[in-house]
Short mmCIF file of C-alpha atoms in Angstrom, two decimals:
data_model
loop_
_atom_site.label_atom_id
_atom_site.label_comp_id
_atom_site.label_asym_id
_atom_site.label_seq_id
_atom_site.Cartn_x
_atom_site.Cartn_y
_atom_site.Cartn_z
CA MET V 17 -14.54 -37.20 27.47
CA PRO V 18 -15.40 -40.96 26.98
CA SER V 19 -17.55 -42.43 29.47
CA PRO V 20 -15.74 -44.23 32.06
CA LYS V 21 -15.89 -48.03 32.05
CA SER V 22 -18.05 -50.15 34.53
CA THR V 23 -16.72 -51.86 37.63
CA SER V 24 -18.70 -55.00 36.33
CA LEU V 25 -18.77 -57.22 33.41
CA PHE V 26 -21.90 -57.49 31.62
CA HIS V 27 -23.51 -61.02 29.78
CA PHE V 28 -26.83 -61.12 28.16
CA THR V 29 -28.99 -63.60 26.66
CA LYS V 30 -32.09 -63.70 24.87
CA THR V 31 -34.79 -65.69 27.11
CA LEU V 32 -35.15 -66.02 30.90
CA GLU V 33 -35.09 -69.66 30.58
CA LYS V 34 -31.35 -69.40 29.74
CA LEU V 35 -30.67 -66.99 32.33
CA LYS V 36 -32.17 -69.29 34.83
CA SER V 37 -29.99 -72.21 33.41
CA ILE V 38 -26.89 -69.61 33.98
CA LEU V 39 -27.98 -68.91 37.71
CA GLN V 40 -28.32 -72.73 38.26
CA LYS V 41 -25.27 -74.23 36.15
CA GLY V 42 -22.93 -71.45 35.19
CA PHE V 43 -21.64 -70.12 31.88
CA ARG V 44 -21.43 -72.47 29.20
CA PRO V 45 -19.02 -71.76 26.48
CA SER V 46 -20.08 -72.26 22.99
CA TYR V 47 -18.63 -71.60 19.64
CA CYS V 48 -19.68 -68.49 18.17
CA ARG V 49 -19.27 -67.74 15.08
CA GLU V 50 -16.95 -64.76 14.38
CA ASP V 51 -15.77 -62.45 11.26
CA ALA V 52 -12.39 -63.75 10.00
CA SER V 53 -12.30 -62.33 6.55
CA TRP V 54 -9.38 -60.03 8.26
CA MET V 55 -7.09 -63.20 7.59
CA LYS V 56 -7.60 -62.59 3.65
CA ARG V 57 -8.32 -66.89 3.38
CA SER V 58 -11.37 -67.18 1.02
CA GLU V 59 -11.80 -70.57 2.69
CA MET V 60 -12.32 -69.29 6.12
CA MET V 61 -14.43 -65.71 5.93
CA TYR V 62 -15.62 -66.73 9.12
CA MET V 63 -14.51 -69.08 12.23
CA GLY V 64 -15.60 -70.88 15.11
CA ILE V 65 -14.19 -70.12 18.57
CA PRO V 66 -15.57 -71.29 22.01
CA MET V 67 -16.13 -68.65 24.45
CA VAL V 68 -18.37 -66.98 26.80
CA SER V 69 -18.74 -63.16 25.95
CA PHE V 70 -19.17 -59.90 28.27
CA CYS V 71 -18.71 -56.14 27.63
CA ASP V 72 -17.32 -53.58 30.05
CA ILE V 73 -19.93 -50.59 29.33
CA PRO V 74 -21.40 -48.28 31.75
CA LEU V 75 -25.12 -48.90 32.88
CA GLY V 76 -25.83 -45.73 30.82
CA ARG V 77 -25.15 -47.73 27.49
CA ILE V 78 -26.49 -51.30 28.51
CA GLN V 79 -29.52 -50.29 26.36
CA GLU V 80 -27.89 -50.17 22.93
CA HIS V 81 -26.36 -53.37 24.00
CA THR V 82 -29.20 -55.48 25.23
CA GLY V 83 -31.27 -54.42 21.94
CA PHE V 84 -28.58 -56.76 20.20
CA TYR V 85 -27.87 -59.51 22.59
CA GLY V 86 -31.15 -60.08 24.76
CA LYS V 87 -32.72 -58.17 27.80
CA TYR V 88 -31.92 -61.16 30.46
CA GLY V 89 -28.39 -61.17 31.96
CA LEU V 90 -26.19 -60.78 34.57
CA GLY V 91 -23.59 -58.34 35.94
CA MET V 92 -20.37 -59.83 37.48
CA SER V 93 -17.84 -58.41 39.41
CA LYS V 94 -14.53 -57.48 37.36
CA CYS V 95 -12.43 -59.12 40.45
CA TRP V 96 -14.22 -62.33 39.34
CA ALA V 97 -13.62 -62.10 35.88
CA ILE V 98 -9.70 -61.78 36.40
CA GLU V 99 -9.40 -64.49 38.92
CA ASN V 100 -11.17 -66.71 36.30
CA LYS V 101 -8.58 -65.42 33.61
CA LEU V 102 -11.24 -63.58 31.63
CA ASN V 103 -9.41 -61.17 29.14
CA PRO V 104 -10.42 -58.51 27.14
CA LEU V 105 -10.03 -58.53 23.34
CA PHE V 106 -7.32 -56.99 21.42
CA TYR V 107 -9.02 -54.54 18.83
CA VAL V 108 -6.90 -54.06 15.70
CA SER V 109 -7.18 -51.55 13.25
CA LEU V 110 -6.51 -53.84 9.66
CA SER V 111 -5.22 -50.75 8.10
CA SER V 112 -2.69 -49.97 10.38
CA PRO V 113 1.11 -51.36 10.48
CA ILE V 114 0.10 -53.31 13.71
CA GLY V 115 -2.78 -54.71 11.97
CA LYS V 116 -0.73 -55.92 9.27
CA ILE V 117 1.98 -57.38 11.31
CA VAL V 118 -0.59 -59.47 13.08
CA VAL V 119 -2.44 -60.85 10.16
CA ASP V 120 0.78 -61.71 8.40
CA ALA V 121 2.14 -63.42 11.51
CA ILE V 122 -1.05 -65.64 11.74
CA LEU V 123 -0.94 -66.59 8.02
CA ASP V 124 3.04 -67.22 7.98
CA ALA V 125 2.45 -69.43 10.81
CA MET V 126 -0.56 -71.30 9.27
CA ASP V 127 1.72 -71.72 5.92
CA SER V 128 5.05 -72.76 7.92
CA LEU V 129 3.03 -75.51 9.33
CA LEU V 130 2.28 -76.86 6.01
CA ASN V 131 6.21 -77.30 5.32
CA ASN V 132 7.06 -78.39 8.73
CA SER V 133 9.33 -75.25 9.41
CA ILE V 134 7.15 -74.41 12.78
CA THR V 135 5.93 -76.71 15.48
CA LEU V 136 2.44 -77.52 16.12
CA LYS V 137 2.51 -75.90 19.83
CA LYS V 138 3.37 -72.70 18.07
CA VAL V 139 0.69 -72.60 15.68
CA GLU V 140 -1.90 -73.62 18.57
CA GLN V 141 -0.36 -70.77 20.72
CA LEU V 142 -1.03 -68.40 17.64
CA LYS V 143 -4.71 -69.83 17.14
CA PHE V 144 -5.47 -69.05 20.69
CA LEU V 145 -4.06 -65.31 20.35
CA SER V 146 -6.27 -65.00 17.58
CA SER V 147 -9.08 -65.79 19.59
CA TYR V 148 -8.81 -62.65 21.57
CA LEU V 149 -8.51 -60.57 18.46
CA LYS V 150 -11.12 -58.64 16.94
CA PRO V 151 -11.17 -55.99 13.79
CA ILE V 152 -12.39 -52.62 15.06
CA SER V 153 -15.51 -53.43 12.78
CA GLY V 154 -17.03 -56.41 10.81
CA MET V 155 -19.67 -58.34 10.16
CA MET V 156 -21.91 -60.80 12.60
CA VAL V 157 -24.83 -63.14 12.32
CA LYS V 158 -28.10 -61.63 14.12
CA GLU V 159 -31.18 -63.88 13.55
CA GLY V 160 -29.57 -65.69 10.78
CA LYS V 161 -28.45 -62.41 8.87
CA LEU V 162 -25.15 -60.93 8.09
CA VAL V 163 -24.91 -57.34 9.79
CA GLU V 164 -22.42 -54.60 10.30
CA LYS V 165 -21.27 -54.13 13.86
CA GLN V 166 -18.61 -51.81 15.39
CA PHE V 167 -17.12 -54.30 17.51
CA ASP V 168 -14.63 -51.94 19.70
CA ALA V 169 -17.65 -49.98 21.11
CA GLU V 170 -18.51 -53.18 23.37
CA ASN V 171 -15.42 -53.15 25.01
CA GLU V 172 -15.59 -56.80 24.88
CA TRP V 173 -13.93 -59.72 27.40
CA ARG V 174 -13.90 -63.36 26.92
CA TYR V 175 -13.45 -66.57 28.49
CA VAL V 176 -11.91 -68.63 25.99
CA PRO V 177 -10.95 -72.72 27.68
CA GLN V 178 -7.88 -74.11 26.82
CA ARG V 179 -7.88 -78.07 26.78
CA GLU V 180 -5.96 -80.19 24.54
CA ASP V 181 -9.02 -81.72 23.44
CA ILE V 182 -10.72 -78.39 22.80
CA GLN V 183 -10.27 -76.89 19.39
CA SER V 184 -9.32 -73.26 19.71
CA ILE V 185 -10.53 -72.45 16.41
CA LEU V 186 -12.95 -74.32 13.89
CA PRO V 187 -13.74 -73.93 10.44
CA PRO V 188 -16.99 -72.94 8.55
CA SER V 189 -18.01 -76.29 8.10
CA TYR V 190 -18.25 -76.58 11.86
CA PHE V 191 -21.55 -74.51 11.39
CA ALA V 192 -22.93 -76.86 8.84
CA ASP V 193 -22.28 -80.15 10.72
CA GLU V 194 -25.41 -80.13 13.53
CA GLU V 195 -23.98 -83.74 14.86
CA LYS V 196 -20.59 -82.31 15.23
CA ARG V 197 -21.73 -78.97 16.80
CA LYS V 198 -24.06 -81.03 19.58
CA ALA V 199 -20.58 -82.81 20.20
CA TYR V 200 -18.40 -79.90 20.81
CA ASP V 201 -21.22 -78.35 22.95
CA ALA V 202 -21.57 -81.31 25.24
CA LEU V 203 -17.69 -81.28 25.23
CA LEU V 204 -17.71 -77.80 26.50
CA GLU V 205 -20.58 -78.31 28.99
CA ARG V 206 -19.03 -81.00 30.34
CA HIS V 207 -15.56 -79.79 31.33
CA CYS V 208 -15.23 -76.12 30.69
CA MET V 209 -18.33 -74.35 32.72
CA LEU V 210 -17.55 -70.90 33.86
CA LYS V 211 -18.58 -71.06 37.48
CA PHE V 212 -19.16 -68.28 40.26
CA ASN V 213 -20.44 -67.99 43.66
CA THR V 214 -23.71 -65.60 44.52
CA ASN V 215 -21.56 -62.91 45.74
CA ASP V 216 -19.54 -62.48 42.39
CA ILE V 217 -23.10 -61.34 40.79
CA ARG V 218 -23.82 -57.38 41.10
CA TYR V 219 -26.67 -57.33 38.86
CA ILE V 220 -29.51 -59.40 37.92
CA PHE V 221 -31.19 -58.19 34.49
CA VAL V 222 -34.69 -59.07 33.61
CA ALA V 223 -36.80 -57.51 30.33
CA ARG V 224 -39.78 -56.82 32.56
CA ASP V 225 -41.30 -56.12 35.85
CA SER V 226 -43.61 -59.08 35.18
CA ASP V 227 -40.44 -61.86 34.90
CA ILE V 228 -39.43 -60.64 38.67
CA PRO V 229 -41.87 -62.83 40.51
CA THR V 230 -40.82 -65.79 38.27
CA LEU V 231 -37.33 -65.38 38.97
CA VAL V 232 -37.64 -65.01 42.71
CA ASP V 233 -39.36 -68.19 42.75
CA PHE V 234 -36.79 -69.60 40.96
CA ILE V 235 -33.81 -68.35 43.23
CA ASN V 236 -35.88 -69.38 46.55
CA GLY V 237 -36.18 -72.79 45.48
CA ASP V 238 -33.69 -75.25 45.22
CA ASN V 239 -32.24 -74.27 41.84
CA VAL V 240 -29.49 -71.64 42.84
CA LEU V 241 -26.68 -72.90 45.24
CA GLY V 242 -26.12 -70.68 48.31
CA THR V 243 -27.45 -69.94 51.82
CA ALA V 244 -30.86 -68.51 52.65
CA ASP V 245 -29.00 -64.98 53.64
CA ASP V 246 -27.13 -65.55 49.91
CA LYS V 247 -30.47 -65.87 48.35
CA LYS V 248 -32.09 -62.90 50.10
CA ILE V 249 -28.90 -60.77 48.86
CA LEU V 250 -29.37 -62.17 45.15
CA LEU V 251 -33.16 -61.04 45.23
CA THR V 252 -31.77 -57.64 45.73
CA ARG V 253 -29.95 -57.62 42.78
CA ILE V 254 -32.74 -58.09 40.33
CA THR V 255 -33.41 -55.30 38.01
CA SER V 256 -35.77 -54.88 35.46
CA LEU V 257 -34.89 -53.06 31.99
CA GLU V 258 -38.33 -52.21 31.66
CA HIS V 259 -37.45 -50.13 34.67
CA LEU V 260 -34.30 -49.06 34.32
CA GLU V 261 -34.63 -47.66 30.87
CA LYS V 262 -36.96 -44.79 31.99
CA ASP V 263 -33.78 -43.39 34.27
CA VAL V 264 -30.66 -43.82 31.68
#
């Protein structure tokens, strides 16, 4: 039998400083490089999607996830996720009939836009839908290198902001333009932060026991919003992966 999914969604990052930033400001979406080879377009082998990603996996599988994404993170209530309109991804087997239908529908919409046989609104809807689609497996950038990844094992949920001035999909050229990337990231930070309250947090993960005092001081300061009692409860959520890995 497969392992049951968690009642929490987990988000991990590489450093303690990034974790502190999330606790202080919320989750900031950024344009992530996603494998788009399934679209069968040579000019768009990958695409940029604005998002914050979470995984829906049991604690016993956390180690395989943190080894790839980082050992600092938060476990958020799934109720909070649903209230904030996060949604699980649709994983598509490209060799299946449904996979062919999905790819053909998106490509037909793009071609139809060129000859004005479909509205821009409909294309934008399909582009937004495609930001929640992912092949079962594919390529992903890790530390500047392309690596193969089994995507469906992550049970990913996403927050993808929707605004008229936010592009739902950006072409590969976006990643080569530093100034454009900074401008888009600033727009996301200004308008699309994913906020939470302290009681939405179920777990706070740090890499080592030695990280805990630093994080305790940070939470007890003026950096994290909440009452004194909120902060006391929040401190009980801190878990070191160094300690947890001995028990899972």
